Amino acid sequence: MCLNNISCVYENEKKYLEALEYHQKALIIKNFHLSNNHLNLSVTYNNLATIYDCIGQLDLVLEHFNLLLKIKSKSHLINHLDIGLTLENICLINEMKGDFAQAKLFYEKAALIRHHNLSSTHCNVIQIEQDIKRILMKIK
């Protein structure tokens, strides 16, 4: 926990390489003590993805979001909103990379989860539908 807190301080100071170092140390300790699909690992994977995003390492962002998704998929029900949020993060990174077909695929998966859990008038449902339309325009 302390290593993550130190990393967050470095992140707030925009010292991303130092933040990355402390998150990696935290991950090593967690991997030693926890199973490889323990939900507590997901926090560190998310933190690492955030730092990699800040330094423009989009492939590493995707790698860590996919690890996060794998853990959440084993820990939560398939339609859990937390899984939908991770799917949306994967969408955004794919969109930033210009991989619009992959972004569309993940947006559609995330939209199914949103529709399953929220009303059709909920702002998050409306937003993801707009995101899908935006991606479709980029694909054309």
CSV table of N, CA and C in Angstrom, one decimal:
chain,number,residue,atom,x,y,z
A,1,MET,N,0.8,-1.2,0.0
A,1,MET,CA,0.0,0.0,0.0
A,1,MET,C,0.9,1.3,0.0
A,2,CYS,N,1.9,1.3,0.8
A,2,CYS,CA,2.8,2.4,0.9
A,2,CYS,C,3.5,2.7,-0.5
A,3,LEU,N,3.9,1.6,-1.2
A,3,LEU,CA,4.5,1.8,-2.5
A,3,LEU,C,3.6,2.5,-3.5
A,4,ASN,N,2.3,2.1,-3.4
A,4,ASN,CA,1.3,2.7,-4.3
A,4,ASN,C,1.1,4.1,-4.0
A,5,ASN,N,1.1,4.4,-2.7
A,5,ASN,CA,0.9,5.8,-2.3
A,5,ASN,C,2.1,6.7,-2.7
A,6,ILE,N,3.3,6.2,-2.6
A,6,ILE,CA,4.5,6.9,-3.0
A,6,ILE,C,4.4,7.1,-4.5
A,7,SER,N,4.0,6.1,-5.2
A,7,SER,CA,3.8,6.2,-6.7
A,7,SER,C,2.8,7.3,-7.0
A,8,CYS,N,1.7,7.4,-6.3
A,8,CYS,CA,0.7,8.4,-6.6
A,8,CYS,C,1.2,9.8,-6.4
A,9,VAL,N,2.1,10.0,-5.4
A,9,VAL,CA,2.7,11.3,-5.1
A,9,VAL,C,3.6,11.6,-6.4
A,10,TYR,N,4.4,10.7,-6.8
A,10,TYR,CA,5.2,10.9,-8.0
A,10,TYR,C,4.3,11.2,-9.2
A,11,GLU,N,3.3,10.5,-9.3
A,11,GLU,CA,2.4,10.8,-10.5
A,11,GLU,C,1.8,12.2,-10.4
A,12,ASN,N,1.4,12.6,-9.3
A,12,ASN,CA,0.8,14.0,-9.1
A,12,ASN,C,1.9,15.0,-9.4
A,13,GLU,N,3.1,14.7,-9.2
A,13,GLU,CA,4.2,15.6,-9.5
A,13,GLU,C,4.7,15.5,-10.9
A,14,LYS,N,4.0,14.6,-11.7
A,14,LYS,CA,4.4,14.3,-13.1
A,14,LYS,C,5.8,13.7,-13.2
A,15,LYS,N,6.2,13.0,-12.2
A,15,LYS,CA,7.5,12.2,-12.3
A,15,LYS,C,7.1,10.8,-12.6
A,16,TYR,N,6.8,10.5,-13.8
A,16,TYR,CA,6.1,9.3,-14.2
A,16,TYR,C,7.1,8.1,-14.1
A,17,LEU,N,8.3,8.3,-14.4
A,17,LEU,CA,9.3,7.2,-14.3
A,17,LEU,C,9.5,6.7,-12.9
A,18,GLU,N,9.5,7.6,-12.0
A,18,GLU,CA,9.6,7.3,-10.5
A,18,GLU,C,8.3,6.6,-10.1
A,19,ALA,N,7.1,7.1,-10.6
A,19,ALA,CA,5.9,6.5,-10.2
A,19,ALA,C,5.8,5.1,-10.8
A,20,LEU,N,6.3,4.9,-12.0
A,20,LEU,CA,6.3,3.6,-12.6
A,20,LEU,C,7.2,2.6,-11.8
A,21,GLU,N,8.3,3.1,-11.3
A,21,GLU,CA,9.2,2.2,-10.5
A,21,GLU,C,8.5,1.7,-9.3
A,22,TYR,N,7.8,2.6,-8.6
A,22,TYR,CA,7.1,2.2,-7.3
A,22,TYR,C,5.9,1.3,-7.6
A,23,HIS,N,5.2,1.5,-8.7
A,23,HIS,CA,4.1,0.6,-9.0
A,23,HIS,C,4.6,-0.8,-9.4
A,24,GLN,N,5.7,-0.8,-10.1
A,24,GLN,CA,6.4,-2.1,-10.4
A,24,GLN,C,6.8,-2.8,-9.2
A,25,LYS,N,7.4,-2.1,-8.2
A,25,LYS,CA,7.8,-2.8,-7.0
A,25,LYS,C,6.6,-3.3,-6.2
A,26,ALA,N,5.5,-2.6,-6.2
A,26,ALA,CA,4.3,-3.0,-5.6
A,26,ALA,C,3.8,-4.3,-6.2
A,27,LEU,N,3.8,-4.3,-7.6
A,27,LEU,CA,3.4,-5.5,-8.3
A,27,LEU,C,4.2,-6.7,-8.0
A,28,ILE,N,5.5,-6.6,-7.9
A,28,ILE,CA,6.4,-7.7,-7.5
A,28,ILE,C,6.0,-8.3,-6.2
A,29,ILE,N,5.8,-7.4,-5.2
A,29,ILE,CA,5.4,-7.9,-3.9
A,29,ILE,C,4.0,-8.6,-3.9
A,30,LYS,N,3.1,-8.0,-4.6
A,30,LYS,CA,1.7,-8.6,-4.7
A,30,LYS,C,1.8,-9.9,-5.4
A,31,ASN,N,2.6,-10.0,-6.5
A,31,ASN,CA,2.7,-11.3,-7.3
A,31,ASN,C,3.3,-12.4,-6.4
A,32,PHE,N,4.2,-12.0,-5.5
A,32,PHE,CA,4.8,-13.0,-4.6
A,32,PHE,C,3.8,-13.5,-3.6
A,33,HIS,N,2.9,-12.7,-3.1
A,33,HIS,CA,2.0,-13.1,-2.0
A,33,HIS,C,0.6,-13.4,-2.5
A,34,LEU,N,0.2,-13.1,-3.7
A,34,LEU,CA,-1.2,-13.3,-4.1
A,34,LEU,C,-1.2,-14.2,-5.4
A,35,SER,N,-2.4,-14.8,-5.6
A,35,SER,CA,-2.5,-15.6,-6.8
A,35,SER,C,-2.5,-14.7,-8.0
A,36,ASN,N,-2.2,-15.2,-9.2
A,36,ASN,CA,-2.1,-14.3,-10.4
A,36,ASN,C,-3.4,-13.7,-10.9
A,37,ASN,N,-4.5,-14.1,-10.3
A,37,ASN,CA,-5.8,-13.5,-10.7
A,37,ASN,C,-6.5,-12.9,-9.5
A,38,HIS,N,-5.8,-12.5,-8.5
A,38,HIS,CA,-6.3,-11.9,-7.3
A,38,HIS,C,-6.8,-10.5,-7.6
A,39,LEU,N,-7.9,-10.1,-7.1
A,39,LEU,CA,-8.5,-8.8,-7.5
A,39,LEU,C,-7.7,-7.7,-7.0
A,40,ASN,N,-6.9,-7.8,-6.0
A,40,ASN,CA,-6.0,-6.7,-5.6
A,40,ASN,C,-4.9,-6.4,-6.6
A,41,LEU,N,-4.6,-7.3,-7.4
A,41,LEU,CA,-3.6,-7.1,-8.5
A,41,LEU,C,-4.2,-6.1,-9.5
A,42,SER,N,-5.5,-6.1,-9.7
A,42,SER,CA,-6.1,-5.3,-10.7
A,42,SER,C,-5.9,-3.8,-10.4
A,43,VAL,N,-5.8,-3.4,-9.2
A,43,VAL,CA,-5.6,-2.0,-8.9
A,43,VAL,C,-4.2,-1.6,-9.4
A,44,THR,N,-3.2,-2.4,-9.1
A,44,THR,CA,-1.9,-2.1,-9.6
A,44,THR,C,-1.7,-2.1,-11.1
A,45,TYR,N,-2.4,-3.1,-11.8
A,45,TYR,CA,-2.4,-3.1,-13.2
A,45,TYR,C,-3.0,-1.8,-13.8
A,46,ASN,N,-4.1,-1.4,-13.1
A,46,ASN,CA,-4.8,-0.2,-13.6
A,46,ASN,C,-3.8,1.0,-13.4
A,47,ASN,N,-3.2,1.1,-12.2
A,47,ASN,CA,-2.2,2.2,-12.0
A,47,ASN,C,-1.1,2.2,-13.0
A,48,LEU,N,-0.6,1.0,-13.3
A,48,LEU,CA,0.5,0.9,-14.3
A,48,LEU,C,0.0,1.4,-15.6
A,49,ALA,N,-1.2,1.0,-16.0
A,49,ALA,CA,-1.7,1.4,-17.3
A,49,ALA,C,-1.9,2.9,-17.4
A,50,THR,N,-2.3,3.5,-16.3
A,50,THR,CA,-2.4,5.0,-16.2
A,50,THR,C,-1.0,5.6,-16.4
A,51,ILE,N,0.0,5.1,-15.8
A,51,ILE,CA,1.3,5.7,-15.9
A,51,ILE,C,1.8,5.5,-17.3
A,52,TYR,N,1.7,4.3,-17.9
A,52,TYR,CA,2.1,4.1,-19.3
A,52,TYR,C,1.4,5.0,-20.2
A,53,ASP,N,0.1,5.3,-20.0
A,53,ASP,CA,-0.6,6.2,-20.8
A,53,ASP,C,0.0,7.6,-20.7
A,54,CYS,N,0.4,8.0,-19.5
A,54,CYS,CA,1.0,9.4,-19.3
A,54,CYS,C,2.3,9.5,-20.1
A,55,ILE,N,3.0,8.4,-20.3
A,55,ILE,CA,4.3,8.5,-21.0
A,55,ILE,C,4.2,8.0,-22.4
A,56,GLY,N,2.9,7.8,-22.9
A,56,GLY,CA,2.7,7.5,-24.3
A,56,GLY,C,3.0,6.0,-24.7
A,57,GLN,N,3.1,5.1,-23.8
A,57,GLN,CA,3.4,3.7,-24.1
A,57,GLN,C,2.0,2.9,-24.3
A,58,LEU,N,1.3,3.2,-25.4
A,58,LEU,CA,0.0,2.7,-25.6
A,58,LEU,C,-0.1,1.2,-25.6
A,59,ASP,N,0.9,0.5,-26.2
A,59,ASP,CA,0.9,-1.0,-26.2
A,59,ASP,C,1.0,-1.5,-24.8
A,60,LEU,N,1.8,-0.9,-23.9
A,60,LEU,CA,1.8,-1.3,-22.5
A,60,LEU,C,0.5,-1.0,-21.8
A,61,VAL,N,-0.1,0.1,-22.1
A,61,VAL,CA,-1.4,0.4,-21.5
A,61,VAL,C,-2.4,-0.7,-21.9
A,62,LEU,N,-2.4,-1.1,-23.1
A,62,LEU,CA,-3.3,-2.2,-23.5
A,62,LEU,C,-3.0,-3.5,-22.8
A,63,GLU,N,-1.7,-3.8,-22.7
A,63,GLU,CA,-1.3,-5.0,-22.1
A,63,GLU,C,-1.8,-5.1,-20.6
A,64,HIS,N,-1.7,-4.0,-19.9
A,64,HIS,CA,-2.1,-3.9,-18.5
A,64,HIS,C,-3.6,-3.9,-18.4
A,65,PHE,N,-4.3,-3.2,-19.3
A,65,PHE,CA,-5.8,-3.2,-19.2
A,65,PHE,C,-6.3,-4.6,-19.6
A,66,ASN,N,-5.6,-5.3,-20.4
A,66,ASN,CA,-6.1,-6.7,-20.7
A,66,ASN,C,-5.8,-7.6,-19.6
A,67,LEU,N,-4.7,-7.5,-18.8
A,67,LEU,CA,-4.5,-8.2,-17.6
A,67,LEU,C,-5.6,-7.9,-16.6
A,68,LEU,N,-5.9,-6.6,-16.5
A,68,LEU,CA,-7.0,-6.2,-15.6
A,68,LEU,C,-8.3,-6.8,-16.0
A,69,LEU,N,-8.6,-6.8,-17.2
A,69,LEU,CA,-9.9,-7.4,-17.7
A,69,LEU,C,-9.9,-8.9,-17.4
A,70,LYS,N,-8.8,-9.6,-17.6
A,70,LYS,CA,-8.8,-11.0,-17.3
A,70,LYS,C,-9.1,-11.3,-15.8
A,71,ILE,N,-8.5,-10.5,-14.9
A,71,ILE,CA,-8.8,-10.6,-13.5
A,71,ILE,C,-10.2,-10.3,-13.2
A,72,LYS,N,-10.7,-9.2,-13.7
A,72,LYS,CA,-12.1,-8.8,-13.4
A,72,LYS,C,-13.1,-9.8,-13.9
A,73,SER,N,-12.8,-10.4,-15.1
A,73,SER,CA,-13.7,-11.4,-15.7
A,73,SER,C,-13.8,-12.6,-14.8
A,74,LYS,N,-12.7,-12.9,-14.1
A,74,LYS,CA,-12.8,-14.1,-13.2
A,74,LYS,C,-13.4,-13.8,-11.9
A,75,SER,N,-13.4,-12.5,-11.5
A,75,SER,CA,-13.8,-12.1,-10.2
A,75,SER,C,-15.3,-11.6,-10.1
A,76,HIS,N,-15.7,-11.1,-11.3
A,76,HIS,CA,-17.1,-10.5,-11.3
A,76,HIS,C,-18.0,-11.2,-12.3
A,77,LEU,N,-19.3,-11.0,-12.2
A,77,LEU,CA,-20.2,-11.5,-13.2
A,77,LEU,C,-19.9,-10.8,-14.5
A,78,ILE,N,-20.2,-11.5,-15.6
A,78,ILE,CA,-19.9,-11.1,-16.9
A,78,ILE,C,-20.4,-9.7,-17.3
A,79,ASN,N,-21.6,-9.3,-16.7
A,79,ASN,CA,-22.2,-8.0,-17.0
A,79,ASN,C,-21.9,-7.0,-15.9
A,80,HIS,N,-20.9,-7.1,-15.1
A,80,HIS,CA,-20.6,-6.2,-14.1
A,80,HIS,C,-20.1,-4.9,-14.7
A,81,LEU,N,-20.6,-3.8,-14.1
A,81,LEU,CA,-20.2,-2.4,-14.7
A,81,LEU,C,-18.7,-2.2,-14.6
A,82,ASP,N,-18.0,-2.8,-13.7
A,82,ASP,CA,-16.5,-2.6,-13.6
A,82,ASP,C,-15.8,-3.2,-14.8
A,83,ILE,N,-16.4,-4.3,-15.3
A,83,ILE,CA,-15.8,-4.9,-16.6
A,83,ILE,C,-16.1,-4.0,-17.7
A,84,GLY,N,-17.3,-3.4,-17.8
A,84,GLY,CA,-17.6,-2.5,-18.8
A,84,GLY,C,-16.7,-1.3,-18.8
A,85,LEU,N,-16.3,-0.8,-17.7
A,85,LEU,CA,-15.4,0.4,-17.6
A,85,LEU,C,-14.0,0.0,-18.1
A,86,THR,N,-13.6,-1.2,-17.8
A,86,THR,CA,-12.3,-1.6,-18.3
A,86,THR,C,-12.3,-1.8,-19.9
A,87,LEU,N,-13.5,-2.3,-20.4
A,87,LEU,CA,-13.6,-2.4,-21.8
A,87,LEU,C,-13.6,-1.1,-22.5
A,88,GLU,N,-14.2,-0.1,-21.8
A,88,GLU,CA,-14.2,1.3,-22.4
A,88,GLU,C,-12.8,1.9,-22.4
A,89,ASN,N,-12.0,1.6,-21.4
A,89,ASN,CA,-10.7,2.1,-21.4
A,89,ASN,C,-9.9,1.4,-22.5
A,90,ILE,N,-10.1,0.2,-22.8
A,90,ILE,CA,-9.5,-0.5,-23.9
A,90,ILE,C,-9.9,0.1,-25.2
A,91,CYS,N,-11.2,0.5,-25.3
A,91,CYS,CA,-11.7,1.2,-26.5
A,91,CYS,C,-10.9,2.5,-26.7
A,92,LEU,N,-10.8,3.3,-25.7
A,92,LEU,CA,-10.1,4.6,-25.8
A,92,LEU,C,-8.7,4.4,-26.3
A,93,ILE,N,-8.0,3.5,-25.8
A,93,ILE,CA,-6.6,3.3,-26.2
A,93,ILE,C,-6.5,2.8,-27.6
A,94,ASN,N,-7.4,1.9,-28.0
A,94,ASN,CA,-7.4,1.4,-29.4
A,94,ASN,C,-7.8,2.6,-30.3
A,95,GLU,N,-8.7,3.4,-29.9
A,95,GLU,CA,-9.0,4.6,-30.7
A,95,GLU,C,-7.8,5.5,-30.8
A,96,MET,N,-7.1,5.7,-29.8
A,96,MET,CA,-5.9,6.6,-29.8
A,96,MET,C,-4.8,6.0,-30.7
A,97,LYS,N,-4.8,4.7,-30.8
A,97,LYS,CA,-3.8,4.0,-31.7
A,97,LYS,C,-4.3,4.0,-33.1
A,98,GLY,N,-5.5,4.4,-33.4
A,98,GLY,CA,-6.1,4.4,-34.7
A,98,GLY,C,-6.6,3.0,-35.1
A,99,ASP,N,-6.8,2.1,-34.2
A,99,ASP,CA,-7.4,0.8,-34.5
A,99,ASP,C,-8.9,0.9,-34.2
A,100,PHE,N,-9.6,1.5,-35.2
A,100,PHE,CA,-11.0,1.8,-35.0
A,100,PHE,C,-11.8,0.5,-35.0
A,101,ALA,N,-11.5,-0.5,-35.7
A,101,ALA,CA,-12.3,-1.7,-35.8
A,101,ALA,C,-12.2,-2.4,-34.4
A,102,GLN,N,-11.0,-2.4,-33.8
A,102,GLN,CA,-10.9,-3.0,-32.5
A,102,GLN,C,-11.6,-2.2,-31.4
A,103,ALA,N,-11.5,-0.9,-31.6
A,103,ALA,CA,-12.2,0.0,-30.6
A,103,ALA,C,-13.7,-0.2,-30.7
A,104,LYS,N,-14.3,-0.3,-31.9
A,104,LYS,CA,-15.7,-0.6,-32.1
A,104,LYS,C,-16.1,-1.9,-31.5
A,105,LEU,N,-15.3,-2.9,-31.6
A,105,LEU,CA,-15.6,-4.2,-31.1
A,105,LEU,C,-15.8,-4.1,-29.5
A,106,PHE,N,-14.8,-3.4,-28.9
A,106,PHE,CA,-14.8,-3.3,-27.4
A,106,PHE,C,-15.9,-2.4,-27.0
A,107,TYR,N,-16.2,-1.3,-27.8
A,107,TYR,CA,-17.3,-0.4,-27.4
A,107,TYR,C,-18.6,-1.2,-27.4
A,108,GLU,N,-18.8,-2.0,-28.4
A,108,GLU,CA,-20.0,-2.8,-28.5
A,108,GLU,C,-20.2,-3.7,-27.3
A,109,LYS,N,-19.1,-4.3,-26.9
A,109,LYS,CA,-19.1,-5.2,-25.7
A,109,LYS,C,-19.5,-4.4,-24.4
A,110,ALA,N,-18.9,-3.2,-24.3
A,110,ALA,CA,-19.1,-2.3,-23.2
A,110,ALA,C,-20.6,-1.8,-23.2
A,111,ALA,N,-21.1,-1.6,-24.4
A,111,ALA,CA,-22.5,-1.1,-24.5
A,111,ALA,C,-23.4,-2.1,-24.0
A,112,LEU,N,-23.2,-3.4,-24.4
A,112,LEU,CA,-24.1,-4.5,-23.9
A,112,LEU,C,-24.2,-4.5,-22.4
A,113,ILE,N,-23.0,-4.3,-21.7
A,113,ILE,CA,-23.0,-4.3,-20.3
A,113,ILE,C,-23.8,-3.0,-19.7
A,114,ARG,N,-23.5,-1.9,-20.3
A,114,ARG,CA,-24.3,-0.7,-19.9
A,114,ARG,C,-25.8,-0.9,-20.1
A,115,HIS,N,-26.2,-1.4,-21.2
A,115,HIS,CA,-27.6,-1.6,-21.5
A,115,HIS,C,-28.2,-2.6,-20.5
A,116,HIS,N,-27.4,-3.6,-20.1
A,116,HIS,CA,-27.9,-4.6,-19.2
A,116,HIS,C,-28.1,-4.1,-17.8
A,117,ASN,N,-27.3,-3.1,-17.4
A,117,ASN,CA,-27.4,-2.6,-16.0
A,117,ASN,C,-28.1,-1.2,-15.8
A,118,LEU,N,-28.2,-0.5,-16.9
A,118,LEU,CA,-28.7,0.9,-16.8
A,118,LEU,C,-29.9,1.1,-17.7
A,119,SER,N,-30.7,2.1,-17.4
A,119,SER,CA,-31.8,2.5,-18.3
A,119,SER,C,-31.3,3.1,-19.6
A,120,SER,N,-32.1,3.0,-20.6
A,120,SER,CA,-31.7,3.6,-21.9
A,120,SER,C,-31.5,5.1,-21.9
A,121,THR,N,-32.0,5.7,-20.9
A,121,THR,CA,-31.9,7.2,-20.8
A,121,THR,C,-30.7,7.6,-19.8
A,122,HIS,N,-30.0,6.6,-19.3
A,122,HIS,CA,-28.9,6.9,-18.4
A,122,HIS,C,-27.8,7.6,-19.2
A,123,CYS,N,-27.1,8.6,-18.6
A,123,CYS,CA,-26.1,9.3,-19.3
A,123,CYS,C,-24.9,8.4,-19.8
A,124,ASN,N,-24.6,7.4,-19.1
A,124,ASN,CA,-23.5,6.5,-19.5
A,124,ASN,C,-23.9,5.7,-20.7
A,125,VAL,N,-25.2,5.3,-20.8
A,125,VAL,CA,-25.7,4.6,-22.0
A,125,VAL,C,-25.7,5.5,-23.2
A,126,ILE,N,-26.2,6.7,-23.0
A,126,ILE,CA,-26.2,7.7,-24.1
A,126,ILE,C,-24.8,7.9,-24.6
A,127,GLN,N,-23.9,8.1,-23.7
A,127,GLN,CA,-22.5,8.4,-24.0
A,127,GLN,C,-21.8,7.3,-24.8
A,128,ILE,N,-22.1,6.1,-24.4
A,128,ILE,CA,-21.4,5.0,-25.2
A,128,ILE,C,-22.0,4.8,-26.5
A,129,GLU,N,-23.3,5.1,-26.7
A,129,GLU,CA,-23.9,5.0,-28.0
A,129,GLU,C,-23.3,6.1,-28.9
A,130,GLN,N,-23.0,7.3,-28.3
A,130,GLN,CA,-22.4,8.4,-29.1
A,130,GLN,C,-20.9,8.0,-29.4
A,131,ASP,N,-20.3,7.3,-28.5
A,131,ASP,CA,-18.9,6.8,-28.8
A,131,ASP,C,-18.9,5.8,-30.0
A,132,ILE,N,-19.9,4.9,-30.0
A,132,ILE,CA,-19.9,4.0,-31.1
A,132,ILE,C,-20.2,4.7,-32.4
A,133,LYS,N,-21.1,5.7,-32.4
A,133,LYS,CA,-21.3,6.5,-33.7
A,133,LYS,C,-20.1,7.2,-34.1
A,134,ARG,N,-19.3,7.7,-33.2
A,134,ARG,CA,-18.1,8.4,-33.5
A,134,ARG,C,-17.1,7.5,-34.2
A,135,ILE,N,-17.0,6.3,-33.6
A,135,ILE,CA,-16.1,5.3,-34.2
A,135,ILE,C,-16.5,4.9,-35.6
A,136,LEU,N,-17.8,4.7,-35.7
A,136,LEU,CA,-18.3,4.3,-37.1
A,136,LEU,C,-18.0,5.3,-38.1
A,137,MET,N,-18.0,6.6,-37.7
A,137,MET,CA,-17.7,7.7,-38.6
A,137,MET,C,-16.2,7.6,-39.0
A,138,LYS,N,-15.4,7.2,-38.1
A,138,LYS,CA,-13.9,7.1,-38.3
A,138,LYS,C,-13.6,5.9,-39.2
A,139,ILE,N,-14.4,4.9,-39.1
A,139,ILE,CA,-14.2,3.7,-39.9
A,139,ILE,C,-14.6,3.9,-41.4
A,140,LYS,N,-15.6,4.8,-41.6
A,140,LYS,CA,-16.1,5.0,-43.0
A,140,LYS,C,-15.1,5.8,-43.9
